[in-house]
Amino acid sequence: MSNSHISPTDQATSHDPVEQGRYGGQAKWLTDGPKIKDVEMLGYVEPPNEPHFSRDIGRSFSLGGRIYYMFGDTFCNDAGLSSNTVQWVPDHDKPQNAYYLAKDEDGLVAPLIEINSDEREQLTYPVNEVKRFAFWCFGGVVEVSPGIGWTWYQKHIISKDGTDDLCGVGVARISHNKDKQTPELSCVRMPGLMFDKQMPLFGSFSTLIYGDMVYLWGQQRADIFLARVAKESCHQFHRYEFWNGREYVFNIEKAKPVMTDLQQGQIFESHLFGPRLPWVFVGVTKWADSMVMIGVASRLEGPWDIRPLFRAQGIKRPDAYQYCVYPHPWATDRMKNELLVSWCDPWPGGVILAKVKFDAHDRVFWASITMDSCSGHVALSTAMKAHEISRGTQIECTNLTNPPRLYLAGGDDYTVQMALNEVRNHMVRAIEAEASAAGMGRRRGSSLAGFLAKVFGRRG
């Protein structure tokens, strides 16, 4: 398939934001919200020169230094159906080319999460309405130590009459075999379920690790709740804490929603929209309208400002409802202001990848500049605050410890890129020239202020 593009008429320009205000008020975008100039569809995620298998989910994760996609129901043509499968991505520059870890001789893809002995026995009962067990991992895998991760999966019982009975959320330990040159994953399910279907389905909406804590979002009807647990205690229910709107508590009944009206998606850390809004959400609403949504927050607990971005389109079924929208930060080129996103084209389709290109005025660049003196950090920050920035470019410095980060937002490509390069080069020259000078902090601050005023200051 040659790459196609979603036309501007199919991009979201007047769709109302998802209302999150009743859960603590709105966050604030760096601008009036992101604007896109192009959505380039790259095609289905699938192995080159192999038969097309229809499947959904398509969320990616990293484990042991490798990138994987995790899928839901995978229709292996005449070989049968697997409820959850995994592919690995050998070349990050070709994210649509992914390969299954294992197939049997008939071509059936091996599932990552397999049924246990009790479930296998249920399938053999003489009088039995159970057709199969399904394990779907919408929340991805969290790597808690090198090559070791956890996933929270929904367990479903599919009856012969087509009835789908959600049981709840289980947790499984995922590990990779570091002695193998080709990827090999193993999965160990913990006994029972972590959350039953009467609880929010924590871990089955989105998960991430931040510091030593794992954060898990889960749905209950229209609302989405937040929990956290120490990374070494993912399998221990009594160690989970739940956000009650003010703080984390151990009583799950006190949990309060943080988001609403969303079906699937992922929360991840990014400076794509500036250092003050480091948490980004990309997903889809529950309204079956194929609308890709994007949101930002200054804290994991919110409040979230979530807005429409564009309407996803299918390939085999262009007018069908597109779902399972996920971002892929590992394949995102922030210097080009691009974000890789996927969504699911219903059967007989599959997981579609697309490159979302944001307008230059939403552009954010950053560089890490190592400095040996704290006085230099302060001088840089003071100088940047002291001067207005010309040509629509904003400049900001955060993390005033080694190394600080320098952010430039807005402006055209040439202005921002040249400014970034000049500042980096000048900082190096200033440090080298003043390393042995007396009154280093004052002189460095003065020279930096003068330089920034010259490069960024308002011109008459």
Coordinates of C-alpha atoms in Angstrom, one line a residue:
M1 CA 0.0 0.0 0.0
S2 CA 1.3 3.5 -0.9
N3 CA 1.1 6.0 1.9
S4 CA -2.2 8.0 2.0
H5 CA -3.2 11.2 3.8
I6 CA -6.2 12.2 5.8
S7 CA -7.6 15.4 4.2
P8 CA -7.9 18.6 6.2
T9 CA -11.7 18.3 5.9
D10 CA -11.5 15.2 8.1
Q11 CA -9.5 16.9 10.8
A12 CA -11.2 18.1 13.9
T13 CA -11.8 21.8 13.8
S14 CA -15.1 22.3 15.7
H15 CA -15.6 19.2 17.8
D16 CA -16.3 20.0 21.5
P17 CA -13.6 19.0 24.0
V18 CA -14.3 16.1 26.3
E19 CA -15.4 17.8 29.4
Q20 CA -13.0 17.0 32.3
G21 CA -13.8 20.1 34.3
R22 CA -16.0 18.5 36.9
Y23 CA -12.9 16.5 38.0
G24 CA -10.8 19.5 39.1
G25 CA -11.0 22.1 36.3
Q26 CA -9.1 22.4 33.0
A27 CA -5.4 22.3 32.4
K28 CA -4.0 24.9 30.0
W29 CA -2.3 24.3 26.7
L30 CA 0.8 26.1 25.7
T31 CA -1.3 27.4 22.8
D32 CA -5.0 27.2 22.1
G33 CA -4.6 23.5 21.5
P34 CA -2.5 21.6 18.9
K35 CA -3.1 22.1 15.2
I36 CA -2.0 19.5 12.7
K37 CA -0.9 20.1 9.1
D38 CA -0.9 16.5 7.9
V39 CA -1.8 12.9 8.9
E40 CA 0.2 10.4 6.8
M41 CA -1.2 6.9 6.9
L42 CA 1.7 4.4 6.7
G43 CA -0.4 1.2 6.2
Y44 CA -1.0 -1.8 8.4
V45 CA 1.4 -3.2 11.0
E46 CA 2.3 -6.6 9.6
P47 CA 5.2 -8.8 8.5
P48 CA 6.4 -8.0 5.0
N49 CA 5.6 -10.7 2.4
E50 CA 3.4 -12.7 4.7
P51 CA -0.4 -13.3 4.7
H52 CA -2.5 -10.5 6.3
F53 CA -4.0 -11.4 9.7
S54 CA -6.8 -9.2 11.0
R55 CA -6.4 -8.2 14.7
D56 CA -6.9 -5.2 17.0
I57 CA -5.4 -3.3 20.0
G58 CA -1.9 -2.7 18.6
R59 CA -0.4 -1.1 21.7
S60 CA 3.4 -1.0 21.8
F61 CA 5.7 -1.5 24.7
S62 CA 9.5 -1.8 25.5
L63 CA 11.1 -4.7 27.3
G64 CA 14.8 -5.6 27.5
G65 CA 15.7 -3.0 25.0
R66 CA 13.3 -4.3 22.3
I67 CA 10.0 -2.9 21.0
Y68 CA 6.9 -5.0 20.7
Y69 CA 3.3 -4.6 19.6
M70 CA 0.6 -6.4 21.6
F71 CA -2.6 -7.4 19.9
G72 CA -6.0 -8.7 20.9
D73 CA -8.0 -11.3 18.9
T74 CA -5.8 -12.4 16.0
F75 CA -7.5 -14.2 13.1
C76 CA -4.9 -16.5 11.6
N77 CA -7.0 -17.3 8.6
D78 CA -7.6 -21.1 8.3
A79 CA -5.2 -21.8 11.2
G80 CA -7.7 -20.4 13.8
L81 CA -7.9 -17.6 16.4
S82 CA -5.5 -16.5 19.1
S83 CA -6.9 -14.1 21.8
N84 CA -3.6 -12.2 22.3
T85 CA -0.4 -12.1 20.3
V86 CA 2.9 -10.2 20.2
Q87 CA 5.1 -8.9 17.4
W88 CA 8.6 -7.4 17.7
V89 CA 9.9 -4.4 15.7
P90 CA 13.6 -5.0 14.6
D91 CA 13.9 -1.7 12.8
H92 CA 12.6 1.4 14.6
D93 CA 12.7 3.4 11.4
K94 CA 10.2 1.0 9.9
P95 CA 7.6 0.7 12.6
Q96 CA 5.0 -1.0 10.3
N97 CA 7.3 -4.0 9.8
A98 CA 6.8 -6.3 12.8
Y99 CA 7.3 -10.1 13.2
Y100 CA 5.5 -12.7 15.3
L101 CA 7.5 -14.4 18.0
A102 CA 6.2 -17.9 17.3
K103 CA 3.8 -19.9 15.1
D104 CA 2.8 -23.5 15.1
E105 CA 3.1 -25.7 12.0
D106 CA -0.4 -24.8 10.9
G107 CA 0.4 -21.1 11.0
L108 CA -1.5 -20.3 14.3
V109 CA 0.3 -17.5 16.2
A110 CA 1.1 -18.5 19.8
P111 CA -0.6 -16.4 22.4
L112 CA 1.4 -14.5 25.0
I113 CA -1.1 -15.2 27.8
E114 CA -2.3 -18.8 27.8
I115 CA -5.1 -20.6 29.5
N116 CA -4.3 -22.4 32.7
S117 CA -5.2 -26.0 33.5
D118 CA -8.5 -25.2 35.2
E119 CA -9.7 -23.2 32.2
R120 CA -8.5 -25.9 29.8
E121 CA -10.5 -28.5 31.8
Q122 CA -13.6 -26.3 31.6
L123 CA -13.4 -26.4 27.8
T124 CA -13.7 -30.2 27.9
Y125 CA -16.9 -30.5 30.0
P126 CA -19.5 -32.7 28.2
V127 CA -22.2 -30.1 28.7
N128 CA -20.4 -26.8 28.2
E129 CA -21.5 -23.4 26.8
V130 CA -18.0 -22.0 27.0
K131 CA -16.4 -21.5 23.5
R132 CA -13.1 -19.9 24.6
F133 CA -11.3 -17.7 27.1
A134 CA -9.9 -14.4 26.0
F135 CA -7.2 -12.3 27.6
W136 CA -6.9 -8.7 26.2
C137 CA -4.2 -6.3 27.3
F138 CA -5.3 -2.8 26.5
G139 CA -3.0 -1.2 29.1
G140 CA 0.3 -2.4 27.7
V141 CA 3.3 -3.7 29.7
V142 CA 5.3 -1.8 32.3
E143 CA 9.0 -2.6 32.6
V144 CA 9.9 -2.5 36.3
S145 CA 13.5 -3.7 35.9
P146 CA 15.6 -4.6 32.8
G147 CA 13.8 -7.3 30.9
I148 CA 11.0 -7.7 33.6
G149 CA 7.6 -6.3 33.2
W150 CA 3.9 -6.6 34.3
T151 CA 0.7 -6.5 32.3
W152 CA -2.9 -6.2 33.5
Y153 CA -5.2 -8.1 31.2
Q154 CA -9.0 -8.3 31.0
K155 CA -10.3 -11.9 31.2
H156 CA -13.4 -12.7 29.2
I157 CA -15.4 -15.9 28.8
I158 CA -16.9 -16.1 25.3
S159 CA -19.9 -18.5 25.1
K160 CA -21.0 -20.5 22.1
D161 CA -24.0 -18.2 21.6
G162 CA -21.6 -15.3 21.3
T163 CA -22.2 -13.9 24.8
D164 CA -19.1 -12.1 26.2
D165 CA -18.8 -12.2 30.0
L166 CA -16.2 -9.9 31.5
C167 CA -14.7 -11.5 34.6
G168 CA -12.3 -8.8 35.7
V169 CA -8.6 -7.9 35.5
G170 CA -5.7 -10.3 36.2
V171 CA -2.0 -9.5 36.4
A172 CA 0.9 -11.4 34.7
R173 CA 4.7 -11.1 34.9
I174 CA 6.4 -10.8 31.5
S175 CA 10.1 -11.5 31.0
H176 CA 12.4 -11.8 28.1
N177 CA 15.1 -14.4 27.6
K178 CA 18.3 -12.3 27.5
D179 CA 20.3 -15.3 26.3
K180 CA 18.5 -15.5 23.0
Q181 CA 19.5 -13.4 20.0
T182 CA 15.9 -13.5 18.7
P183 CA 13.1 -12.2 20.9
E184 CA 11.6 -14.7 23.3
L185 CA 9.0 -13.7 25.9
S186 CA 7.6 -15.7 28.8
C187 CA 4.4 -15.0 30.8
V188 CA 3.4 -16.1 34.3
R189 CA -0.1 -15.4 35.4
M190 CA -0.7 -14.6 39.0
P191 CA -3.4 -16.7 40.7
G192 CA -7.0 -15.4 40.5
L193 CA -8.0 -11.8 39.5
M194 CA -6.6 -8.6 40.9
F195 CA -9.8 -6.6 40.3
D196 CA -13.2 -8.1 39.7
K197 CA -15.8 -6.7 37.3
Q198 CA -17.6 -4.7 40.0
M199 CA -14.4 -2.6 40.5
P200 CA -12.7 -0.1 38.1
L201 CA -10.6 -2.2 35.7
F202 CA -7.3 -0.7 36.9
G203 CA -4.4 -1.4 34.5
S204 CA -6.6 -2.2 31.5
F205 CA -6.9 1.4 30.2
S206 CA -3.3 2.8 30.6
T207 CA -0.2 2.1 32.7
L208 CA 3.2 3.7 33.2
I209 CA 6.1 3.8 35.6
Y210 CA 7.3 7.0 37.2
G211 CA 10.1 6.8 39.7
D212 CA 9.5 3.7 41.8
M213 CA 5.7 3.7 41.4
V214 CA 3.5 2.1 38.7
Y215 CA 0.4 4.2 37.8
L216 CA -2.7 2.5 36.5
W217 CA -5.8 3.9 35.0
G218 CA -9.0 1.8 34.8
Q219 CA -12.6 2.2 33.6
Q220 CA -15.9 1.7 35.3
R221 CA -18.8 2.5 33.1
A222 CA -18.1 6.0 31.6
D223 CA -15.5 7.1 34.2
I224 CA -11.8 6.4 34.5
F225 CA -10.0 6.1 37.8
L226 CA -6.3 6.2 38.9
A227 CA -4.3 3.9 41.2
R228 CA -0.7 3.4 42.0
V229 CA 1.5 0.7 43.5
A230 CA 5.2 0.2 44.2
K231 CA 6.9 -1.4 41.3
E232 CA 8.0 -4.5 43.4
S233 CA 4.4 -5.0 44.6
C234 CA 2.3 -5.2 41.4
H235 CA 1.0 -8.7 42.4
Q236 CA -0.1 -7.6 45.9
F237 CA -3.6 -6.1 46.1
H238 CA -3.2 -4.7 49.6
R239 CA -0.3 -2.5 48.4
Y240 CA -2.4 -0.6 45.8
E241 CA -3.4 3.0 46.5
F242 CA -6.3 4.8 44.9
W243 CA -6.7 8.5 44.1
N244 CA -9.7 10.0 45.9
G245 CA -9.5 13.5 44.4
R246 CA -7.1 14.9 46.9
E247 CA -4.6 12.1 47.9
Y248 CA -3.9 8.4 47.5
V249 CA -5.7 6.1 49.9
F250 CA -5.8 2.3 50.4
N251 CA -9.6 2.1 50.3
I252 CA -10.7 1.3 46.7
E253 CA -14.2 2.5 47.5
K254 CA -12.9 6.0 48.0
A255 CA -11.6 6.2 44.4
K256 CA -12.7 9.2 42.4
P257 CA -12.7 9.6 38.6
V258 CA -9.9 11.6 36.9
M259 CA -11.2 11.3 33.2
T260 CA -14.5 10.4 31.5
D261 CA -16.0 9.4 28.2
L262 CA -12.9 7.7 26.7
Q263 CA -12.7 4.2 25.3
Q264 CA -9.0 3.5 24.8
G265 CA -5.8 5.4 24.9
Q266 CA -2.4 5.8 26.5
I267 CA -0.8 8.4 28.9
F268 CA 2.9 9.0 28.5
E269 CA 5.5 11.5 29.5
S270 CA 6.6 14.0 26.8
H271 CA 7.8 17.5 26.3
L272 CA 6.1 17.7 22.9
F273 CA 3.9 20.5 24.3
G274 CA 6.3 22.2 26.7
P275 CA 7.9 21.5 30.0
R276 CA 4.9 22.7 32.0
L277 CA 2.6 20.0 30.5
P278 CA 4.7 16.9 30.6
W279 CA 1.9 14.4 30.6
V280 CA 0.2 13.7 27.3
F281 CA -2.9 11.5 26.5
V282 CA -3.8 10.1 23.0
G283 CA -6.8 8.0 22.6
V284 CA -10.4 7.7 21.4
T285 CA -13.8 8.6 22.8
K286 CA -16.5 6.1 23.7
W287 CA -18.9 7.6 21.2
A288 CA -18.0 5.4 18.3
D289 CA -17.1 8.5 16.2
S290 CA -13.5 7.5 15.3
M291 CA -12.3 10.8 16.8
V292 CA -8.7 10.8 17.8
M293 CA -8.3 12.8 21.0
I294 CA -5.2 14.4 22.6
G295 CA -4.8 15.8 26.1
V296 CA -2.3 17.4 28.4
A297 CA -1.8 17.7 32.2
S298 CA 0.8 19.1 34.5
R299 CA 0.2 16.2 37.0
L300 CA -0.7 12.5 36.5
E301 CA -3.8 13.1 38.6
G302 CA -4.9 15.9 36.3
P303 CA -6.8 18.0 35.6
W304 CA -6.7 17.0 32.0
D305 CA -7.5 19.2 29.0
I306 CA -8.5 16.7 26.3
R307 CA -9.4 17.9 22.8
P308 CA -10.2 16.4 19.4
L309 CA -7.4 16.1 16.9
F310 CA -8.7 14.4 13.7
R311 CA -11.0 11.6 12.6
A312 CA -9.4 8.3 11.9
Q313 CA -10.1 6.5 8.6
G314 CA -9.9 2.8 7.7
I315 CA -8.2 1.1 4.7
K316 CA -10.3 -2.0 4.1
R317 CA -13.4 -0.3 5.7
P318 CA -12.8 3.4 5.4
D319 CA -16.3 4.3 6.7
A320 CA -16.3 1.9 9.7
Y321 CA -15.8 2.9 13.3
Q322 CA -12.1 3.1 14.1
Y323 CA -11.0 2.2 17.6
C324 CA -8.0 1.3 19.9
V325 CA -6.2 4.5 19.3
Y326 CA -2.7 4.5 20.7
P327 CA 0.5 6.7 20.5
H328 CA 3.9 5.2 20.1
P329 CA 6.4 7.6 21.8
W330 CA 9.4 5.5 20.9
A331 CA 8.9 6.2 17.2
T332 CA 8.0 9.9 17.7
D333 CA 10.4 12.5 16.2
R334 CA 9.9 15.5 18.5
M335 CA 12.5 17.6 16.6
K336 CA 10.2 17.4 13.6
N337 CA 7.1 17.7 15.8
E338 CA 5.8 14.4 14.6
L339 CA 3.9 11.8 16.6
L340 CA 3.3 8.2 15.5
V341 CA -0.3 7.0 16.2
S342 CA -2.2 3.8 15.5
W343 CA -5.8 2.7 15.3
C344 CA -7.8 -0.4 14.4
D345 CA -9.6 -0.9 11.2
P346 CA -12.4 -3.6 12.0
W347 CA -12.3 -7.0 10.5
P348 CA -11.0 -7.8 7.9
G349 CA -8.7 -4.9 8.5
G350 CA -6.0 -4.5 11.2
V351 CA -3.8 -2.0 13.0
I352 CA -3.1 1.1 11.0
L353 CA -0.1 3.3 11.6
A354 CA -0.1 7.0 10.9
K355 CA 2.4 9.9 11.3
V356 CA 0.7 13.0 12.7
K357 CA 2.6 16.2 11.8
F358 CA 1.8 19.2 14.0
D359 CA 1.8 22.8 12.8
A360 CA 5.1 24.6 13.3
H361 CA 3.5 27.1 15.8
D362 CA 3.1 24.2 18.2
R363 CA 6.7 23.2 17.8
V364 CA 8.8 22.5 20.9
F365 CA 12.6 21.8 20.8
W366 CA 14.8 21.1 23.7
A367 CA 18.5 20.5 24.3
S368 CA 20.4 19.3 27.4
I369 CA 23.3 21.7 28.2
T370 CA 25.8 20.5 30.8
M371 CA 27.2 23.3 32.9
D372 CA 29.7 23.1 35.8
S373 CA 28.5 26.1 37.8
C374 CA 25.1 26.6 39.4
S375 CA 25.6 30.4 38.9
G376 CA 25.5 29.7 35.2
H377 CA 22.2 28.0 35.5
V378 CA 20.7 30.9 37.4
A379 CA 22.2 33.4 35.0
L380 CA 20.7 31.6 32.0
S381 CA 17.3 31.4 33.6
T382 CA 17.4 35.1 34.6
A383 CA 18.5 36.2 31.2
M384 CA 15.7 34.3 29.5
K385 CA 13.1 35.7 31.8
A386 CA 14.4 39.2 31.3
H387 CA 13.9 39.5 27.5
E388 CA 10.9 39.2 25.3
I389 CA 11.3 36.8 22.4
S390 CA 10.9 38.0 18.9
R391 CA 9.2 36.2 15.9
G392 CA 6.8 34.2 18.1
T393 CA 9.5 32.2 19.7
Q394 CA 9.3 31.3 23.5
I395 CA 12.3 30.2 25.5
E396 CA 12.2 28.5 28.9
C397 CA 14.7 26.8 31.1
T398 CA 13.8 24.2 33.7
N399 CA 15.5 21.6 35.8
L400 CA 18.2 24.0 37.1
T401 CA 20.4 21.2 38.2
N402 CA 23.0 19.4 36.1
P403 CA 22.2 19.3 33.3
P404 CA 19.5 22.0 32.8
R405 CA 17.1 21.7 29.8
L406 CA 16.6 24.5 27.4
Y407 CA 13.2 24.6 25.6
L408 CA 12.3 26.7 22.6
A409 CA 8.7 26.7 21.5
G410 CA 6.9 28.2 18.4
G411 CA 8.3 30.1 15.5
D412 CA 9.3 28.8 12.2
D413 CA 11.7 25.9 11.6
Y414 CA 14.6 28.1 10.7
T415 CA 14.3 30.5 13.6
V416 CA 13.9 27.9 16.3
Q417 CA 16.6 25.5 15.0
M418 CA 19.1 28.3 14.5
A419 CA 18.4 29.7 17.9
L420 CA 18.8 26.3 19.5
N421 CA 22.2 25.8 17.8
E422 CA 23.4 29.3 18.6
V423 CA 22.5 29.1 22.3
R424 CA 24.2 25.7 22.6
N425 CA 27.4 26.8 20.9
H426 CA 27.5 30.1 22.9
M427 CA 27.1 28.2 26.2
V428 CA 30.1 26.0 25.4
R429 CA 32.2 29.0 24.4
A430 CA 31.2 31.0 27.5
I431 CA 32.0 28.1 29.8
E432 CA 35.4 27.6 28.2
A433 CA 36.3 31.3 28.2
E434 CA 35.2 32.0 31.7
A435 CA 36.2 28.8 33.5
S436 CA 39.2 30.4 35.2
A437 CA 38.0 34.0 35.4
A438 CA 37.5 35.8 38.7
G439 CA 33.8 36.6 39.5
M440 CA 32.8 33.8 37.2
G441 CA 29.1 33.9 38.0
R442 CA 28.6 37.6 37.5
R443 CA 30.6 37.8 34.3
R444 CA 28.9 34.7 32.8
G445 CA 25.5 36.0 33.7
S446 CA 26.2 39.3 32.0
S447 CA 27.6 37.8 28.9
L448 CA 24.7 35.3 28.6
A449 CA 22.1 38.0 29.2
G450 CA 23.7 40.1 26.5
F451 CA 23.9 37.3 24.0
L452 CA 20.2 36.2 24.6
A453 CA 19.1 39.9 24.3
K454 CA 20.9 40.1 21.0
V455 CA 19.6 36.8 19.6
F456 CA 16.1 36.8 21.0
G457 CA 15.4 40.4 22.1
R458 CA 12.8 42.6 20.6
R459 CA 14.2 44.5 17.6
G460 CA 13.3 48.1 17.0

